[in-house]
């Protein structure tokens, strides 16, 4: 992990450095939202396939981040029991490399933009069940993580042109088990 970032790893907030060097479990409450009308309907279909809850509101949330030999595993659990697991594998090196995130049958290739100690994922490519799709055909992903005080703040929003927000979940989490 630290090798992928090289010297830029020092630009991340020290708590993000620690989390991604050692792994850990973050817990707290997150706000789950869906867009109106057809956008919300599409968002709920995506939620059903990825393990996110299909209801709106504040919910308990836990994400365990652990290292394997060549990847990061993020296991997200919502208080409803819904689970979403992603495998992140590094390719190349910062700033031109990317991470591949595999969740179910979807694989995203994500660059990284470091800002003010946090990082924002930058979608580059997408495959669904191994078939490459142009980014304009898939929901836009806006996802970031940063540190505010002693909490890890993150947000994930999926949207489509014209329809707007499909779904989002965001919140402030603390390091430690549930």
Tab-separated table of C-alpha atoms in Angstrom:
chain	number	residue	atom	x	y	z
A	1	UNK	CA	0.000	0.000	0.000
A	2	UNK	CA	2.595	2.570	1.043
A	3	UNK	CA	4.810	1.516	-1.897
A	4	UNK	CA	2.012	2.355	-4.383
A	5	UNK	CA	1.898	5.950	-3.107
A	6	UNK	CA	5.679	6.323	-2.800
A	7	UNK	CA	6.658	9.710	-1.344
A	8	UNK	CA	3.061	10.962	-1.767
A	9	UNK	CA	1.985	8.685	1.124
A	10	UNK	CA	3.286	11.382	3.478
A	11	UNK	CA	0.680	13.791	2.021
A	12	UNK	CA	-2.144	11.738	3.571
A	13	UNK	CA	-3.405	12.627	7.047
A	14	UNK	CA	-1.486	10.591	9.677
A	15	UNK	CA	-4.688	8.728	10.687
A	16	UNK	CA	-5.300	7.677	7.066
A	17	UNK	CA	-1.670	6.592	6.833
A	18	UNK	CA	-2.079	4.454	9.959
A	19	UNK	CA	-5.368	2.913	8.784
A	20	UNK	CA	-3.957	1.946	5.410
A	21	UNK	CA	-0.638	0.774	6.793
A	22	UNK	CA	-2.103	-1.394	9.581
A	23	UNK	CA	-5.767	-1.951	8.666
A	24	UNK	CA	-8.518	-1.582	11.219
A	25	UNK	CA	-12.241	-1.374	11.863
A	26	UNK	CA	-14.201	1.861	11.565
A	27	UNK	CA	-17.668	2.185	13.103
A	28	UNK	CA	-20.368	4.817	13.346
A	29	UNK	CA	-23.584	5.920	11.720
A	30	UNK	CA	-24.045	6.808	8.072
A	31	UNK	CA	-26.751	8.603	6.136
A	32	UNK	CA	-28.163	6.515	3.282
A	33	UNK	CA	-30.063	8.452	0.614
A	34	UNK	CA	-31.730	7.708	-2.706
A	35	UNK	CA	-32.664	10.066	-5.507
A	36	UNK	CA	-36.304	10.716	-6.398
A	37	UNK	CA	-38.346	8.733	-8.928
A	38	UNK	CA	-36.571	6.585	-11.483
A	39	UNK	CA	-33.140	7.614	-10.114
A	40	UNK	CA	-34.036	6.196	-6.691
A	41	UNK	CA	-35.457	3.055	-8.273
A	42	UNK	CA	-32.157	2.493	-10.130
A	43	UNK	CA	-30.219	3.291	-6.943
A	44	UNK	CA	-32.161	0.667	-4.988
A	45	UNK	CA	-31.451	-1.947	-7.700
A	46	UNK	CA	-27.734	-1.157	-7.405
A	47	UNK	CA	-28.005	-1.355	-3.596
A	48	UNK	CA	-29.650	-4.786	-3.826
A	49	UNK	CA	-26.790	-6.075	-5.982
A	50	UNK	CA	-23.979	-4.587	-3.869
A	51	UNK	CA	-25.355	-5.291	-0.388
A	52	UNK	CA	-26.237	-1.716	0.640
A	53	UNK	CA	-29.547	-1.135	2.466
A	54	UNK	CA	-32.484	-0.139	0.278
A	55	UNK	CA	-33.989	2.231	2.858
A	56	UNK	CA	-33.033	5.830	3.583
A	57	UNK	CA	-31.943	7.334	6.891
A	58	UNK	CA	-29.216	7.031	9.496
A	59	UNK	CA	-27.978	3.485	10.036
A	60	UNK	CA	-25.194	1.850	11.992
A	61	UNK	CA	-22.198	1.028	9.830
A	62	UNK	CA	-18.915	-0.810	10.168
A	63	UNK	CA	-16.086	-1.179	7.683
A	64	UNK	CA	-13.196	-3.535	8.293
A	65	UNK	CA	-10.087	-2.816	6.229
A	66	UNK	CA	-7.495	-5.542	6.116
A	67	UNK	CA	-4.475	-6.413	4.023
A	68	UNK	CA	-3.818	-9.577	2.077
A	69	UNK	CA	-0.542	-10.203	0.295
A	70	UNK	CA	-1.463	-8.131	-2.755
A	71	UNK	CA	-4.721	-6.328	-1.957
A	72	UNK	CA	-6.907	-4.456	0.506
A	73	UNK	CA	-10.198	-6.030	1.538
A	74	UNK	CA	-12.989	-3.703	2.631
A	75	UNK	CA	-15.879	-5.493	4.348
A	76	UNK	CA	-18.776	-3.101	4.951
A	77	UNK	CA	-21.677	-4.074	7.205
A	78	UNK	CA	-24.828	-2.012	7.675
A	79	UNK	CA	-26.922	-2.427	10.862
A	80	UNK	CA	-29.603	-4.216	8.836
A	81	UNK	CA	-27.073	-6.989	8.306
A	82	UNK	CA	-26.577	-6.000	4.666
A	83	UNK	CA	-22.964	-6.558	3.659
A	84	UNK	CA	-20.818	-5.251	0.845
A	85	UNK	CA	-17.298	-6.550	0.243
A	86	UNK	CA	-14.751	-4.991	-2.105
A	87	UNK	CA	-11.302	-6.117	-3.080
A	88	UNK	CA	-8.835	-3.350	-4.016
A	89	UNK	CA	-5.700	-4.281	-5.977
A	90	UNK	CA	-2.965	-1.746	-6.807
A	91	UNK	CA	-1.629	-1.354	-10.363
A	92	UNK	CA	1.393	0.743	-11.255
A	93	UNK	CA	2.209	3.588	-8.849
A	94	UNK	CA	0.919	7.024	-7.865
A	95	UNK	CA	0.207	9.374	-9.600
A	96	UNK	CA	-0.323	7.492	-12.888
A	97	UNK	CA	-1.306	4.078	-11.473
A	98	UNK	CA	-4.728	2.966	-10.332
A	99	UNK	CA	-6.568	0.611	-7.994
A	100	UNK	CA	-9.034	-1.964	-9.299
A	101	UNK	CA	-12.063	-2.311	-7.019
A	102	UNK	CA	-14.077	-5.498	-7.475
A	103	UNK	CA	-17.547	-5.625	-5.925
A	104	UNK	CA	-19.759	-8.446	-7.159
A	105	UNK	CA	-19.583	-8.484	-10.955
A	106	UNK	CA	-18.393	-4.867	-11.224
A	107	UNK	CA	-14.749	-3.847	-11.502
A	108	UNK	CA	-13.794	-0.173	-11.352
A	109	UNK	CA	-10.339	1.190	-12.141
A	110	UNK	CA	-9.769	4.142	-9.828
A	111	UNK	CA	-7.025	6.719	-9.825
A	112	UNK	CA	-6.304	8.729	-6.679
A	113	UNK	CA	-6.358	12.483	-6.160
A	114	UNK	CA	-4.808	13.556	-2.834
A	115	UNK	CA	-6.326	16.752	-1.399
A	116	UNK	CA	-5.728	18.323	1.998
A	117	UNK	CA	-4.628	15.039	3.579
A	118	UNK	CA	-7.558	13.022	2.187
A	119	UNK	CA	-8.109	11.174	-1.019
A	120	UNK	CA	-10.720	11.149	-3.707
A	121	UNK	CA	-11.203	8.227	-6.046
A	122	UNK	CA	-11.069	9.161	-9.752
A	123	UNK	CA	-12.976	6.644	-11.947
A	124	UNK	CA	-11.020	5.691	-15.078
A	125	UNK	CA	-12.611	2.495	-16.424
A	126	UNK	CA	-15.399	0.067	-15.652
A	127	UNK	CA	-16.070	-3.587	-16.408
A	128	UNK	CA	-19.290	-5.430	-15.712
A	129	UNK	CA	-18.866	-9.208	-15.633
A	130	UNK	CA	-15.564	-8.738	-17.490
A	131	UNK	CA	-17.046	-6.623	-20.297
A	132	UNK	CA	-15.501	-3.130	-20.586
A	133	UNK	CA	-18.080	-0.337	-20.625
A	134	UNK	CA	-17.529	3.316	-21.469
A	135	UNK	CA	-17.777	5.500	-18.360
A	136	UNK	CA	-20.669	7.468	-19.861
A	137	UNK	CA	-22.780	4.276	-19.723
A	138	UNK	CA	-22.249	3.583	-16.017
A	139	UNK	CA	-23.230	5.613	-12.959
A	140	UNK	CA	-20.740	8.319	-12.033
A	141	UNK	CA	-18.949	7.596	-8.790
A	142	UNK	CA	-17.911	10.406	-6.471
A	143	UNK	CA	-16.115	8.950	-3.449
A	144	UNK	CA	-13.673	10.404	-0.958
A	145	UNK	CA	-12.248	9.943	2.522
A	146	UNK	CA	-10.578	12.419	4.814
A	147	UNK	CA	-10.055	13.039	8.523
A	148	UNK	CA	-11.941	15.689	10.514
A	149	UNK	CA	-10.811	15.936	14.142
A	150	UNK	CA	-10.302	12.318	15.162
A	151	UNK	CA	-12.960	10.889	12.842
A	152	UNK	CA	-12.755	9.419	9.381
A	153	UNK	CA	-15.207	11.240	7.090
A	154	UNK	CA	-16.241	9.573	3.873
A	155	UNK	CA	-18.908	9.866	1.201
A	156	UNK	CA	-19.919	7.725	-1.764
A	157	UNK	CA	-22.412	9.051	-4.332
A	158	UNK	CA	-23.591	7.372	-7.530
A	159	UNK	CA	-25.345	9.508	-10.151
A	160	UNK	CA	-26.378	9.554	-13.793
A	161	UNK	CA	-26.522	12.503	-16.188
A	162	UNK	CA	-30.037	13.964	-16.444
A	163	UNK	CA	-31.402	11.736	-13.629
A	164	UNK	CA	-29.008	12.991	-10.942
A	165	UNK	CA	-28.268	11.161	-7.693
A	166	UNK	CA	-29.114	7.461	-7.651
A	167	UNK	CA	-27.875	6.739	-4.145
A	168	UNK	CA	-25.341	7.854	-1.563
A	169	UNK	CA	-24.041	6.942	1.842
A	170	UNK	CA	-21.779	9.068	4.004
A	171	UNK	CA	-20.763	9.708	7.572
A	172	UNK	CA	-18.097	10.098	10.206
A	173	UNK	CA	-16.541	6.933	11.623
A	174	UNK	CA	-14.217	6.154	14.516
A	175	UNK	CA	-11.479	3.562	14.702
A	176	UNK	CA	-12.436	0.620	16.918
A	177	UNK	CA	-14.760	-2.390	16.935
A	178	UNK	CA	-18.530	-2.322	17.346
